[in-house]
């Protein structure tokens, strides 16, 4: 009897060891595998999502074609409205115009540059409702988000010549590759030539040149944040 | 004398019988217990072997899956780098598109503000009487009508005519207005006198004429060429 009990007790030892092995080794291994399986599935799903996003991003042809079409419309914009006023080149060109038209530039005055207001093509006129006022306020806030800021520099050019010559000088300014918008002209007979039946005329031209500056403040402020 | 009947052999036989049965019982119980023990041991060993086998299987599967996961993570990292590059490129494209669209708006606004001053001066020179001296020509804002959406530009011509000149100075001014309004297809039209004043000091009539400018899209020959 005692021997049988002993043998039964002895068989319990491997049973306990087996139980210990199952609970402490096998079950953790299975749970580890299931966790890893879950991670693998999640990573696979993320991989597929990223792949589809990349396929969408690779489809840039439409945007590139659109940009090419738009760039063709403004091919000479950077010449007409350069990033800087470049007054030195403007003076040289004015000298050329005066030589070509046989006129004399008497004076050239420039005023302080100012921001040139750009009217959005979507803005409607004659809106007085409150909602529309709120929208206009939002649009004013959006102005700070414009990609470019256009600056205007007013000039006053006084030139002397016969009437047809100063007309040619004005025509040179109109067809100038740089954008020069003439706001007004005033003419008077030159005091030194009053007695002449075909007197020379002093023409004062008021106009402005422009420059376009790219706004990079938002991107810089985002970087600093 | 009493005789004592000692039946030792019988008793012994009885006890032997009892002991034999007891031994038999004990033997059978031991055998049962041994059988149970053997069964338990074999069962436990089988379970242990199965669990060890299962553990080895799970271990190999885990190792394979781990390798796959590492490869997948590497590929995912490469894809993410590619995604950030492409999204940056797309952002730059969109930014370029926004800038280009804005440039179109600016160019249109600047082109709309173009005024053919040389043509205006030519026309005035052709139509102005000799007696009149033009002093100033400036652009004034046109009237906005609720019906028409376009802002009609107007021109203000200031000048003077000597009172001593012949023909009469006011006739000269009216002749100037007549010349401006003569041809309906000319650049300047609808001229009106807005001011006429005699200046004692200069002995001359000072006048202001307001005239409308025909829209540029109706004048094909007057728009400037793009030559430099």
Tab-separated table of C-alpha atoms in Angstrom:
chain	number	residue	atom	x	y	z
A	1	UNK	CA	0.000	0.000	0.000
A	2	UNK	CA	2.617	2.316	0.971
A	3	UNK	CA	4.513	1.543	-2.204
A	4	UNK	CA	1.495	2.261	-4.367
A	5	UNK	CA	0.871	5.505	-2.648
A	6	UNK	CA	4.447	6.347	-3.114
A	7	UNK	CA	4.257	5.569	-6.781
A	8	UNK	CA	1.127	7.678	-7.147
A	9	UNK	CA	2.775	10.521	-5.336
A	10	UNK	CA	5.818	10.145	-7.516
A	11	UNK	CA	3.693	10.383	-10.684
A	12	UNK	CA	2.315	13.662	-9.442
A	13	UNK	CA	5.739	15.262	-9.783
A	14	UNK	CA	5.892	15.071	-13.583
A	15	UNK	CA	2.267	16.080	-13.719
A	16	UNK	CA	3.045	19.207	-11.747
A	17	UNK	CA	6.070	19.861	-13.907
A	18	UNK	CA	3.977	19.410	-17.024
A	19	UNK	CA	1.367	21.766	-15.680
A	20	UNK	CA	4.052	24.278	-14.827
A	21	UNK	CA	5.482	23.977	-18.323
A	22	UNK	CA	2.104	24.489	-19.924
A	23	UNK	CA	1.183	27.521	-17.840
A	24	UNK	CA	4.552	29.242	-17.714
A	25	UNK	CA	6.047	28.412	-21.080
A	26	UNK	CA	3.481	27.224	-23.577
A	27	UNK	CA	0.650	29.655	-22.878
A	28	UNK	CA	2.938	32.730	-22.845
A	29	UNK	CA	4.457	31.550	-26.116
A	30	UNK	CA	1.002	31.261	-27.667
A	31	UNK	CA	-0.047	34.692	-26.413
A	32	UNK	CA	3.219	36.151	-27.698
A	33	UNK	CA	2.553	34.616	-31.076
A	34	UNK	CA	-0.993	35.976	-31.174
A	35	UNK	CA	0.256	39.469	-30.252
A	36	UNK	CA	2.877	39.283	-32.954
A	37	UNK	CA	0.258	38.139	-35.410
A	38	UNK	CA	-1.903	41.117	-34.531
A	39	UNK	CA	1.034	43.493	-35.004
A	40	UNK	CA	1.826	41.901	-38.344
A	41	UNK	CA	-1.731	42.351	-39.552
A	42	UNK	CA	-1.775	45.991	-38.425
A	43	UNK	CA	1.541	46.668	-40.125
A	44	UNK	CA	0.329	44.990	-43.272
A	45	UNK	CA	-2.793	47.154	-43.318
A	46	UNK	CA	-0.677	50.272	-42.777
A	47	UNK	CA	1.614	49.183	-45.600
A	48	UNK	CA	-1.315	48.801	-47.961
A	49	UNK	CA	-2.739	52.207	-46.972
A	50	UNK	CA	0.623	53.881	-47.493
A	51	UNK	CA	0.961	52.150	-50.842
A	52	UNK	CA	-2.404	53.457	-52.046
A	53	UNK	CA	-1.501	56.983	-50.849
A	54	UNK	CA	1.737	56.817	-52.788
A	55	UNK	CA	-0.090	55.672	-55.901
A	56	UNK	CA	-2.407	58.685	-55.539
A	57	UNK	CA	0.506	61.063	-54.958
A	58	UNK	CA	2.363	59.701	-57.976
A	59	UNK	CA	-0.500	60.857	-60.164
A	60	UNK	CA	0.893	64.384	-60.503
A	61	UNK	CA	0.613	64.588	-64.253
A	62	UNK	CA	-2.686	66.470	-64.171
A	63	UNK	CA	-1.351	69.066	-61.797
A	64	UNK	CA	1.843	69.446	-63.813
A	65	UNK	CA	-0.110	69.931	-67.042
A	66	UNK	CA	-2.364	72.440	-65.319
A	67	UNK	CA	0.632	74.339	-63.991
A	68	UNK	CA	2.263	74.360	-67.427
A	69	UNK	CA	-0.891	75.850	-68.935
A	70	UNK	CA	-1.053	78.478	-66.231
A	71	UNK	CA	2.652	79.275	-66.567
A	72	UNK	CA	2.184	79.878	-70.289
A	73	UNK	CA	-0.319	82.611	-69.406
A	74	UNK	CA	2.161	84.373	-67.139
A	75	UNK	CA	5.358	83.613	-69.012
A	76	UNK	CA	6.561	87.221	-68.866
A	77	UNK	CA	5.163	88.084	-65.428
A	78	UNK	CA	8.569	88.001	-63.736
A	79	UNK	CA	9.837	90.496	-66.316
A	80	UNK	CA	6.818	92.788	-66.008
A	81	UNK	CA	6.667	92.584	-62.219
A	82	UNK	CA	10.128	91.553	-60.983
A	83	UNK	CA	10.931	90.651	-57.371
A	84	UNK	CA	12.756	93.950	-56.928
A	85	UNK	CA	12.189	97.463	-58.256
A	86	UNK	CA	15.632	97.591	-59.906
A	87	UNK	CA	15.573	101.349	-60.307
A	88	UNK	CA	18.988	101.326	-61.921
A	89	UNK	CA	17.691	99.391	-64.924
A	90	UNK	CA	14.600	101.590	-65.066
A	91	UNK	CA	16.771	104.719	-65.291
A	92	UNK	CA	18.856	103.199	-68.052
A	93	UNK	CA	15.718	102.322	-70.002
A	94	UNK	CA	14.257	105.820	-69.514
A	95	UNK	CA	17.477	107.249	-70.913
A	96	UNK	CA	17.128	104.967	-73.952
A	97	UNK	CA	13.539	106.099	-74.473
A	98	UNK	CA	14.503	109.738	-74.291
A	99	UNK	CA	17.333	109.213	-76.783
A	100	UNK	CA	15.112	107.240	-79.174
A	101	UNK	CA	12.317	109.819	-79.036
A	102	UNK	CA	14.597	112.905	-79.044
A	103	UNK	CA	13.147	114.107	-75.735
A	104	UNK	CA	14.875	115.298	-72.616
A	105	UNK	CA	14.137	114.039	-69.134
A	106	UNK	CA	14.001	117.080	-66.875
A	107	UNK	CA	13.288	115.391	-63.561
A	108	UNK	CA	12.453	112.080	-62.011
A	109	UNK	CA	10.885	111.851	-58.573
A	110	UNK	CA	9.855	108.706	-56.803
A	111	UNK	CA	7.592	108.299	-53.842
A	112	UNK	CA	7.574	105.740	-51.092
A	113	UNK	CA	6.543	102.268	-52.133
A	114	UNK	CA	3.202	100.998	-50.944
A	115	UNK	CA	1.257	97.768	-51.068
A	116	UNK	CA	-0.799	97.402	-54.207
A	117	UNK	CA	-4.233	96.061	-53.367
A	118	UNK	CA	-5.254	93.053	-55.396
A	119	UNK	CA	-8.956	92.630	-55.962
A	120	UNK	CA	-10.070	89.009	-55.827
A	121	UNK	CA	-12.024	88.070	-58.949
A	122	UNK	CA	-14.614	86.304	-56.756
A	123	UNK	CA	-15.440	89.398	-54.708
A	124	UNK	CA	-18.863	90.817	-55.550
A	125	UNK	CA	-19.739	94.483	-55.437
A	126	UNK	CA	-22.663	96.169	-53.592
A	127	UNK	CA	-22.914	93.721	-50.708
A	128	UNK	CA	-24.350	95.244	-47.556
A	129	UNK	CA	-25.790	92.319	-45.607
A	130	UNK	CA	-24.247	91.352	-42.289
A	131	UNK	CA	-23.348	87.871	-43.439
A	132	UNK	CA	-21.586	89.337	-46.428
A	133	UNK	CA	-19.771	91.812	-44.177
A	134	UNK	CA	-18.560	88.905	-42.120
A	135	UNK	CA	-17.418	87.210	-45.294
A	136	UNK	CA	-15.569	90.365	-46.327
A	137	UNK	CA	-13.843	90.408	-42.958
A	138	UNK	CA	-12.824	86.814	-43.494
A	139	UNK	CA	-11.529	87.770	-46.920
A	140	UNK	CA	-9.481	90.563	-45.356
A	141	UNK	CA	-8.007	88.019	-42.982
A	142	UNK	CA	-7.310	85.750	-45.921
A	143	UNK	CA	-5.390	88.586	-47.644
A	144	UNK	CA	-2.557	87.961	-45.233
A	145	UNK	CA	-2.387	84.422	-46.635
A	146	UNK	CA	-1.747	85.582	-50.226
A	147	UNK	CA	1.269	83.912	-51.859
A	148	UNK	CA	2.653	87.200	-53.207
A	149	UNK	CA	2.570	90.802	-52.073
A	150	UNK	CA	2.588	93.360	-54.863
A	151	UNK	CA	4.272	96.672	-54.116
A	152	UNK	CA	3.762	99.846	-56.128
A	153	UNK	CA	6.316	102.623	-56.467
A	154	UNK	CA	4.931	105.895	-57.828
A	155	UNK	CA	7.108	107.965	-60.113
A	156	UNK	CA	6.808	111.469	-61.525
A	157	UNK	CA	8.726	111.910	-64.754
A	158	UNK	CA	9.022	115.309	-66.366
A	159	UNK	CA	10.098	115.262	-69.970
A	160	UNK	CA	10.606	117.978	-72.536
A	161	UNK	CA	10.034	117.728	-76.233
A	162	UNK	CA	7.743	118.513	-79.085
A	163	UNK	CA	4.260	117.122	-78.853
A	164	UNK	CA	4.749	114.186	-81.204
A	165	UNK	CA	8.045	113.349	-79.500
A	166	UNK	CA	6.528	113.228	-76.039
A	167	UNK	CA	3.694	111.109	-77.425
A	168	UNK	CA	6.363	108.658	-78.630
A	169	UNK	CA	7.982	108.782	-75.197
A	170	UNK	CA	4.639	107.928	-73.581
A	171	UNK	CA	4.218	105.117	-76.099
A	172	UNK	CA	7.630	103.724	-75.101
A	173	UNK	CA	6.476	103.627	-71.484
A	174	UNK	CA	3.266	101.869	-72.518
A	175	UNK	CA	5.058	99.103	-74.419
A	176	UNK	CA	7.908	98.852	-71.894
A	177	UNK	CA	8.637	95.238	-70.940
A	178	UNK	CA	8.461	96.282	-67.323
A	179	UNK	CA	4.932	97.087	-66.204
A	180	UNK	CA	4.606	100.871	-65.931
A	181	UNK	CA	1.036	102.041	-65.354
A	182	UNK	CA	0.500	105.713	-66.159
A	183	UNK	CA	-2.070	107.314	-63.867
A	184	UNK	CA	-2.107	110.751	-65.392
A	185	UNK	CA	-0.265	113.327	-67.473
A	186	UNK	CA	-0.100	117.084	-67.330
A	187	UNK	CA	1.368	119.295	-69.991
A	188	UNK	CA	2.544	122.882	-70.153
A	189	UNK	CA	4.416	124.880	-72.686
A	190	UNK	CA	8.073	125.225	-71.865
A	191	UNK	CA	8.788	128.694	-70.540
A	192	UNK	CA	11.955	128.948	-72.593
A	193	UNK	CA	10.057	128.191	-75.782
A	194	UNK	CA	6.857	130.210	-75.395
A	195	UNK	CA	7.483	132.497	-78.322
A	196	UNK	CA	8.052	129.569	-80.681
A	197	UNK	CA	5.050	128.843	-82.928
A	198	UNK	CA	5.769	125.132	-82.398
A	199	UNK	CA	6.850	125.188	-78.797
A	200	UNK	CA	8.266	122.355	-76.783
A	201	UNK	CA	6.022	120.911	-74.137
A	202	UNK	CA	6.934	119.862	-70.630
A	203	UNK	CA	4.969	116.727	-69.970
A	204	UNK	CA	4.717	115.422	-66.409
A	205	UNK	CA	3.897	111.739	-66.312
A	206	UNK	CA	2.626	110.166	-63.115
A	207	UNK	CA	2.905	106.436	-63.084
A	208	UNK	CA	4.028	103.460	-61.063
A	209	UNK	CA	6.243	100.436	-61.337
A	210	UNK	CA	5.565	97.222	-59.452
A	211	UNK	CA	7.366	94.419	-57.741
A	212	UNK	CA	6.165	91.026	-56.503
A	213	UNK	CA	7.518	89.629	-53.271
A	214	UNK	CA	6.815	86.040	-52.302
A	215	UNK	CA	5.299	85.690	-48.840
A	216	UNK	CA	7.313	83.198	-46.822
A	217	UNK	CA	6.398	84.430	-43.341
A	218	UNK	CA	3.758	81.727	-42.758
A	219	UNK	CA	6.101	78.882	-43.595
A	220	UNK	CA	8.845	80.378	-41.429
A	221	UNK	CA	6.463	80.875	-38.517
A	222	UNK	CA	5.281	77.276	-38.819
A	223	UNK	CA	8.877	76.108	-38.724
A	224	UNK	CA	9.616	78.146	-35.592
A	225	UNK	CA	6.458	76.777	-33.932
B	1	UNK	CA	-7.389	-33.614	34.609
B	2	UNK	CA	-8.892	-31.606	32.073
B	3	UNK	CA	-7.876	-32.140	28.654
B	4	UNK	CA	-7.246	-28.978	26.638
B	5	UNK	CA	-7.942	-29.419	23.098
B	6	UNK	CA	-5.486	-27.378	21.255
B	7	UNK	CA	-6.337	-27.253	17.660
B	8	UNK	CA	-3.402	-25.200	16.520
B	9	UNK	CA	-3.301	-26.519	13.089
B	10	UNK	CA	-6.929	-25.687	12.529
B	11	UNK	CA	-6.517	-22.241	13.784
B	12	UNK	CA	-3.422	-21.928	11.795
B	13	UNK	CA	-5.245	-23.141	8.831
B	14	UNK	CA	-7.975	-20.624	9.454
B	15	UNK	CA	-5.528	-17.813	9.899
B	16	UNK	CA	-3.642	-18.908	6.879
B	17	UNK	CA	-6.809	-18.813	4.871
B	18	UNK	CA	-7.627	-15.353	6.159
B	19	UNK	CA	-4.121	-14.065	5.478
B	20	UNK	CA	-4.080	-15.502	2.000
B	21	UNK	CA	-7.283	-13.730	1.172
B	22	UNK	CA	-5.957	-10.547	2.662
B	23	UNK	CA	-2.737	-10.868	0.707
B	24	UNK	CA	-4.694	-11.513	-2.404
B	25	UNK	CA	-6.691	-8.382	-1.771
B	26	UNK	CA	-3.591	-6.403	-1.066
B	27	UNK	CA	-1.936	-7.668	-4.185
B	28	UNK	CA	-4.896	-6.702	-6.284
B	29	UNK	CA	-5.033	-3.245	-4.764
B	30	UNK	CA	-1.360	-2.760	-5.353
B	31	UNK	CA	-1.727	-3.841	-8.910
B	32	UNK	CA	-4.556	-1.393	-9.379
B	33	UNK	CA	-2.520	1.361	-7.880
B	34	UNK	CA	0.421	0.460	-9.986
B	35	UNK	CA	-1.729	0.440	-13.067
B	36	UNK	CA	-3.113	3.828	-12.152
B	37	UNK	CA	0.391	5.063	-11.582
B	38	UNK	CA	1.583	3.741	-14.916
B	39	UNK	CA	-1.387	5.233	-16.691
B	40	UNK	CA	-0.807	8.566	-14.989
B	41	UNK	CA	2.847	8.536	-15.846
B	42	UNK	CA	2.210	7.669	-19.482
B	43	UNK	CA	-0.536	10.270	-19.733
B	44	UNK	CA	1.575	12.919	-18.161
B	45	UNK	CA	4.479	12.062	-20.405
B	46	UNK	CA	2.227	12.230	-23.458
B	47	UNK	CA	0.871	15.575	-22.389
B	48	UNK	CA	4.347	16.828	-21.674
B	49	UNK	CA	5.568	15.646	-25.062
B	50	UNK	CA	2.630	17.270	-26.780
B	51	UNK	CA	3.141	20.524	-24.946
B	52	UNK	CA	6.844	20.506	-25.736
B	53	UNK	CA	6.051	19.824	-29.362
B	54	UNK	CA	3.464	22.563	-29.392
B	55	UNK	CA	5.879	24.956	-27.752
B	56	UNK	CA	8.544	24.181	-30.351
B	57	UNK	CA	6.018	24.687	-33.152
B	58	UNK	CA	4.839	27.989	-31.734
B	59	UNK	CA	8.445	29.055	-31.259
B	60	UNK	CA	9.360	28.415	-34.879
B	61	UNK	CA	6.191	30.115	-36.116
B	62	UNK	CA	6.954	33.102	-33.912
B	63	UNK	CA	10.506	33.317	-35.254
B	64	UNK	CA	9.275	33.193	-38.869
B	65	UNK	CA	6.606	35.769	-38.217
B	66	UNK	CA	9.130	38.002	-36.494
B	67	UNK	CA	11.388	37.880	-39.542
B	68	UNK	CA	8.438	38.711	-41.801
B	69	UNK	CA	7.470	41.586	-39.514
B	70	UNK	CA	10.989	43.015	-39.596
B	71	UNK	CA	11.000	42.877	-43.420
B	72	UNK	CA	7.557	44.443	-43.546
B	73	UNK	CA	8.604	47.221	-41.166
B	74	UNK	CA	11.659	47.978	-43.295
B	75	UNK	CA	9.505	48.139	-46.427
B	76	UNK	CA	6.995	50.311	-44.595
B	77	UNK	CA	9.714	52.732	-43.505
B	78	UNK	CA	10.912	53.026	-47.096
B	79	UNK	CA	7.351	53.626	-48.266
B	80	UNK	CA	6.844	56.288	-45.622
B	81	UNK	CA	9.985	58.087	-46.765
B	82	UNK	CA	8.715	57.929	-50.320
B	83	UNK	CA	5.325	59.209	-49.155
B	84	UNK	CA	6.831	62.214	-47.381
B	85	UNK	CA	8.924	63.038	-50.465
B	86	UNK	CA	5.914	62.780	-52.747
B	87	UNK	CA	3.681	64.756	-50.407
B	88	UNK	CA	6.347	67.494	-50.189
B	89	UNK	CA	6.516	67.491	-53.982
B	90	UNK	CA	2.731	67.697	-54.188
B	91	UNK	CA	2.716	70.550	-51.682
B	92	UNK	CA	5.295	72.407	-53.750
B	93	UNK	CA	3.220	71.834	-56.881
B	94	UNK	CA	0.097	73.122	-55.183
B	95	UNK	CA	2.003	76.120	-53.879
B	96	UNK	CA	3.340	76.822	-57.369
B	97	UNK	CA	-0.181	76.517	-58.754
B	98	UNK	CA	-1.518	78.970	-56.162
B	99	UNK	CA	1.272	81.433	-56.947
B	100	UNK	CA	0.706	81.114	-60.690
B	101	UNK	CA	-3.044	81.613	-60.342
B	102	UNK	CA	-2.392	84.685	-58.232
B	103	UNK	CA	0.015	86.009	-60.850
B	104	UNK	CA	-2.746	85.634	-63.445
B	105	UNK	CA	-5.090	87.684	-61.243
B	106	UNK	CA	-2.432	90.364	-60.748
B	107	UNK	CA	-1.593	90.480	-64.438
B	108	UNK	CA	-5.259	90.814	-65.350
B	109	UNK	CA	-5.771	93.611	-62.840
B	110	UNK	CA	-2.710	95.471	-64.116
B	111	UNK	CA	-3.763	94.958	-67.718
B	112	UNK	CA	-7.274	96.181	-66.909
B	113	UNK	CA	-5.805	99.333	-65.404
B	114	UNK	CA	-3.940	100.078	-68.647
B	115	UNK	CA	-4.917	103.361	-70.213
B	116	UNK	CA	-3.871	104.262	-73.783
B	117	UNK	CA	-2.347	107.633	-72.956
B	118	UNK	CA	-0.339	107.926	-76.166
B	119	UNK	CA	-3.471	107.341	-78.240
B	120	UNK	CA	-5.395	109.839	-76.119
B	121	UNK	CA	-2.672	112.450	-76.579
B	122	UNK	CA	-2.605	111.778	-80.307
B	123	UNK	CA	-6.348	112.173	-80.575
B	124	UNK	CA	-6.354	115.354	-78.526
B	125	UNK	CA	-3.522	116.732	-80.655
B	126	UNK	CA	-5.510	115.983	-83.772
B	127	UNK	CA	-8.720	117.546	-82.478
B	128	UNK	CA	-7.602	120.472	-80.372
B	129	UNK	CA	-7.976	123.927	-81.901
B	130	UNK	CA	-4.797	125.991	-82.154
B	131	UNK	CA	-6.037	128.607	-79.697
B	132	UNK	CA	-6.468	126.134	-76.830
B	133	UNK	CA	-3.620	125.209	-74.540
B	134	UNK	CA	-4.051	121.890	-72.740
B	135	UNK	CA	-2.622	122.080	-69.255
B	136	UNK	CA	-3.565	118.815	-67.625
B	137	UNK	CA	-5.045	115.472	-68.628
B	138	UNK	CA	-5.948	113.128	-65.856
B	139	UNK	CA	-7.989	110.009	-65.463
B	140	UNK	CA	-10.994	110.180	-63.198
B	141	UNK	CA	-13.093	107.338	-61.862
B	142	UNK	CA	-16.141	106.653	-63.952
B	143	UNK	CA	-19.634	106.275	-62.628
B	144	UNK	CA	-20.732	102.843	-61.508
B	145	UNK	CA	-24.170	102.039	-62.765
B	146	UNK	CA	-26.238	99.296	-61.297
B	147	UNK	CA	-27.033	97.938	-64.720
B	148	UNK	CA	-23.558	97.801	-66.191
B	149	UNK	CA	-20.810	95.965	-64.433
B	150	UNK	CA	-17.913	97.772	-66.101
B	151	UNK	CA	-16.444	100.871	-64.559
B	152	UNK	CA	-16.430	103.401	-67.407
B	153	UNK	CA	-13.184	105.409	-67.291
B	154	UNK	CA	-13.385	109.131	-67.801
B	155	UNK	CA	-10.793	111.708	-68.752
B	156	UNK	CA	-10.606	115.232	-67.412
B	157	UNK	CA	-8.926	117.712	-69.747
B	158	UNK	CA	-7.988	121.025	-68.200
B	159	UNK	CA	-6.856	123.886	-70.371
B	160	UNK	CA	-7.000	127.561	-71.086
B	161	UNK	CA	-7.689	129.829	-74.022
B	162	UNK	CA	-6.704	133.433	-74.202
B	163	UNK	CA	-9.586	135.882	-74.189
B	164	UNK	CA	-7.872	138.016	-76.795
B	165	UNK	CA	-7.704	135.274	-79.376
B	166	UNK	CA	-9.958	135.090	-82.383
B	167	UNK	CA	-12.322	133.360	-82.931
B	168	UNK	CA	-14.037	133.840	-79.609
B	169	UNK	CA	-12.488	131.740	-76.816
B	170	UNK	CA	-15.732	130.040	-75.848
B	171	UNK	CA	-16.279	129.118	-79.489
B	172	UNK	CA	-12.837	127.513	-79.470
B	173	UNK	CA	-13.779	125.428	-76.434
B	174	UNK	CA	-17.067	124.389	-78.027
B	175	UNK	CA	-15.228	123.522	-81.237
B	176	UNK	CA	-12.904	121.319	-79.205
B	177	UNK	CA	-15.887	119.521	-77.681
B	178	UNK	CA	-17.469	119.196	-81.118
B	179	UNK	CA	-14.286	117.643	-82.509
B	180	UNK	CA	-14.114	115.163	-79.629
B	181	UNK	CA	-17.720	114.074	-80.199
B	182	UNK	CA	-17.578	114.155	-83.970
B	183	UNK	CA	-16.781	110.537	-84.715
B	184	UNK	CA	-18.716	107.868	-82.828
B	185	UNK	CA	-15.938	105.279	-83.223
B	186	UNK	CA	-13.138	107.465	-81.832
B	187	UNK	CA	-11.306	106.812	-78.570
B	188	UNK	CA	-12.735	109.821	-76.786
B	189	UNK	CA	-16.433	110.411	-76.806
B	190	UNK	CA	-19.298	112.001	-74.951
B	191	UNK	CA	-17.275	115.099	-74.073
B	192	UNK	CA	-18.945	117.595	-71.744
B	193	UNK	CA	-17.855	120.942	-70.376
B	194	UNK	CA	-17.659	120.823	-66.609
B	195	UNK	CA	-16.022	124.161	-65.874
B	196	UNK	CA	-15.492	127.426	-67.675
B	197	UNK	CA	-14.060	130.346	-65.768
B	198	UNK	CA	-12.473	133.615	-66.693
B	199	UNK	CA	-9.199	134.434	-64.949
B	200	UNK	CA	-8.570	138.142	-64.532
B	201	UNK	CA	-4.883	137.761	-63.930
B	202	UNK	CA	-4.107	135.720	-67.024
B	203	UNK	CA	-6.928	137.243	-69.098
B	204	UNK	CA	-7.817	133.755	-70.215
B	205	UNK	CA	-10.669	131.329	-69.916
B	206	UNK	CA	-9.838	128.252	-67.907
B	207	UNK	CA	-11.946	125.203	-68.680
B	208	UNK	CA	-12.367	121.573	-67.763
B	209	UNK	CA	-13.833	118.993	-70.105
B	210	UNK	CA	-14.862	115.519	-69.070
B	211	UNK	CA	-14.935	112.853	-71.724
B	212	UNK	CA	-15.496	109.122	-71.737
B	213	UNK	CA	-12.967	106.579	-72.908
B	214	UNK	CA	-14.194	103.814	-75.139
B	215	UNK	CA	-13.410	100.319	-73.662
B	216	UNK	CA	-10.163	98.831	-74.910
B	217	UNK	CA	-11.727	95.609	-76.165
B	218	UNK	CA	-13.623	97.608	-78.755
B	219	UNK	CA	-10.451	99.253	-80.013
B	220	UNK	CA	-8.259	96.719	-81.804
B	221	UNK	CA	-5.742	99.129	-83.327
B	222	UNK	CA	-5.013	101.118	-80.199
B	223	UNK	CA	-3.779	98.345	-77.828
B	224	UNK	CA	0.026	98.461	-77.504
B	225	UNK	CA	2.278	95.853	-78.998
B	226	UNK	CA	4.401	93.670	-76.741
B	227	UNK	CA	7.643	94.625	-78.474
B	228	UNK	CA	10.519	95.805	-76.284
